[in-house]
Amino acid sequence: TQAPFIRKEREKGKRAEGLRYERKVHEAFEAQFGANYVASPWFRFQEVGTDKARWCQPDALLFDFRKGQLTIVECKLQHTADAWWQLRWLYLPIIAKAFPGNLWKISLIEVVKWFDPAVAFPEKVKMRADVVDSVPGEFGVHI
């Protein structure tokens, strides 16, 4: 199911550059991982104590059936704390509910074009040469 509020207008500037980078990441990972890589899935959810449904769309999910691991992928042109907030506080709780922990281990990875270690970040990151090396519990970064 697709969210009913999909943008139809053309993006410009940095946003357009970021979307072009995200498409390149999707193309590369789809070629590498095939059907185990799901780009831009939509999730509909309801916050506790509210009646209103909300939507979110992680950049991708990568399934490793051998390890029983699901990696939530966030693509950014450059390393940013925004990725942390999205992955830790939005996508992780929703995806963990959809894919229970007794069935799946969930890991997080930010895929970036540029990495600046001086960027203020809420937790220590672990650099990963390959997205399949992400580990549940840590915040991985792949350039």
Coordinates of C-alpha atoms in Angstrom, one line a residue:
T1 CA 0.0 0.0 0.0
Q2 CA 1.3 3.4 -0.9
A3 CA 0.7 6.5 1.3
P4 CA -2.1 8.7 -0.1
F5 CA 0.0 11.9 0.0
I6 CA 2.9 11.1 -2.4
R7 CA 4.6 14.2 -3.8
K8 CA 4.1 14.8 -7.5
E9 CA 6.2 17.9 -7.9
R10 CA 9.8 17.8 -8.9
E11 CA 12.4 18.2 -6.2
K12 CA 15.2 20.9 -6.5
G13 CA 18.6 21.6 -5.1
K14 CA 20.1 19.5 -2.3
R15 CA 16.9 17.5 -1.9
A16 CA 17.1 16.5 -5.6
E17 CA 20.8 15.7 -5.3
G18 CA 20.0 13.5 -2.2
L19 CA 17.2 11.7 -4.1
R20 CA 19.6 11.0 -7.1
Y21 CA 22.1 9.6 -4.7
E22 CA 19.5 7.4 -3.0
R23 CA 18.4 6.1 -6.4
K24 CA 22.0 5.1 -7.2
V25 CA 22.3 3.3 -3.9
H26 CA 19.0 1.5 -4.6
E27 CA 20.2 0.4 -8.1
A28 CA 23.5 -0.8 -6.7
F29 CA 22.0 -2.7 -3.8
E30 CA 19.2 -4.2 -5.9
A31 CA 21.8 -5.5 -8.3
Q32 CA 23.9 -6.9 -5.4
F33 CA 21.1 -8.3 -3.2
G34 CA 18.2 -8.9 -5.5
A35 CA 14.8 -9.5 -3.9
N36 CA 16.4 -9.4 -0.4
Y37 CA 16.7 -5.6 -0.8
V38 CA 13.4 -3.7 -0.6
A39 CA 13.6 -0.1 -1.5
S40 CA 11.3 2.6 -0.1
P41 CA 8.6 0.4 1.6
W42 CA 5.7 2.3 3.2
F43 CA 4.5 1.5 6.8
R44 CA 1.2 2.7 8.2
F45 CA 1.2 2.9 12.0
Q46 CA -0.8 4.3 14.9
E47 CA 0.8 5.9 17.9
V48 CA -0.4 4.7 21.3
G49 CA -3.2 6.9 22.6
T50 CA -4.2 8.3 19.3
D51 CA -6.7 7.4 16.6
K52 CA -5.0 8.9 13.7
A53 CA -2.9 6.7 11.3
R54 CA 0.5 7.9 10.3
W55 CA 2.9 6.8 7.6
C56 CA 6.7 6.4 7.4
Q57 CA 9.0 5.2 4.6
P58 CA 12.5 4.0 5.4
D59 CA 14.9 4.2 2.5
A60 CA 15.2 0.4 2.4
L61 CA 15.2 -2.9 4.2
L62 CA 17.8 -5.5 3.6
F63 CA 16.9 -9.1 4.6
D64 CA 19.5 -11.7 5.5
F65 CA 17.5 -14.9 5.8
R66 CA 20.6 -17.0 6.8
K67 CA 21.3 -14.8 9.8
G68 CA 17.7 -13.9 10.5
Q69 CA 18.7 -10.3 10.3
L70 CA 16.9 -7.3 8.9
T71 CA 18.9 -4.1 8.3
I72 CA 17.1 -0.7 8.1
V73 CA 19.0 1.4 5.5
E74 CA 19.0 5.2 5.5
C75 CA 20.7 7.0 2.6
K76 CA 22.2 10.4 3.1
L77 CA 24.5 12.5 0.9
Q78 CA 26.5 13.3 4.1
H79 CA 26.6 11.9 7.6
T80 CA 24.0 13.6 9.7
A81 CA 22.3 13.3 13.1
D82 CA 19.0 13.4 11.2
A83 CA 19.7 9.8 10.1
W84 CA 20.0 8.8 13.8
W85 CA 16.7 10.3 14.7
Q86 CA 15.0 8.7 11.8
L87 CA 16.5 5.2 12.3
R88 CA 16.4 5.0 16.1
W89 CA 13.2 6.9 17.0
L90 CA 11.0 6.4 14.0
Y91 CA 11.8 3.4 11.9
L92 CA 13.2 1.0 14.4
P93 CA 10.2 0.9 16.7
I94 CA 7.8 0.5 13.8
I95 CA 9.8 -2.2 12.0
A96 CA 10.5 -4.0 15.3
K97 CA 6.7 -4.2 15.7
A98 CA 6.2 -5.5 12.1
F99 CA 9.1 -8.0 12.3
P100 CA 9.2 -9.3 15.9
G101 CA 12.5 -9.8 17.7
N102 CA 11.9 -13.5 18.3
L103 CA 12.0 -13.9 14.5
W104 CA 14.4 -11.1 13.4
K105 CA 17.4 -9.3 14.7
I106 CA 17.3 -5.7 13.5
S107 CA 20.4 -3.6 12.6
L108 CA 20.7 0.1 11.5
I109 CA 23.0 1.5 8.9
E110 CA 23.4 5.0 7.3
V111 CA 24.7 4.8 3.8
V112 CA 26.5 8.1 2.9
K113 CA 28.5 9.6 0.1
W114 CA 30.6 11.8 2.4
F115 CA 31.5 11.1 6.0
D116 CA 32.8 13.9 8.3
P117 CA 33.8 12.5 11.8
A118 CA 33.5 16.0 13.3
V119 CA 29.7 15.9 12.8
A120 CA 28.0 16.0 16.2
F121 CA 26.3 12.6 16.7
P122 CA 24.2 11.2 19.5
E123 CA 26.1 7.9 19.7
K124 CA 29.3 6.3 18.6
V125 CA 29.1 5.0 15.0
K126 CA 30.8 1.9 13.7
M127 CA 32.2 2.2 10.2
R128 CA 31.2 -0.8 8.0
A129 CA 32.9 -1.7 4.7
D130 CA 29.8 -3.7 3.7
V131 CA 26.2 -3.1 4.7
V132 CA 25.8 -6.9 5.4
D133 CA 28.3 -6.5 8.3
S134 CA 26.0 -4.3 10.3
V135 CA 25.4 -5.5 13.8
P136 CA 22.1 -5.2 15.9
G137 CA 22.5 -2.7 18.7
E138 CA 25.1 -0.5 17.0
F139 CA 24.7 2.4 14.6
G140 CA 26.6 1.5 11.4
V141 CA 27.8 3.8 8.7
H142 CA 28.8 2.7 5.2
I143 CA 30.5 5.0 2.7

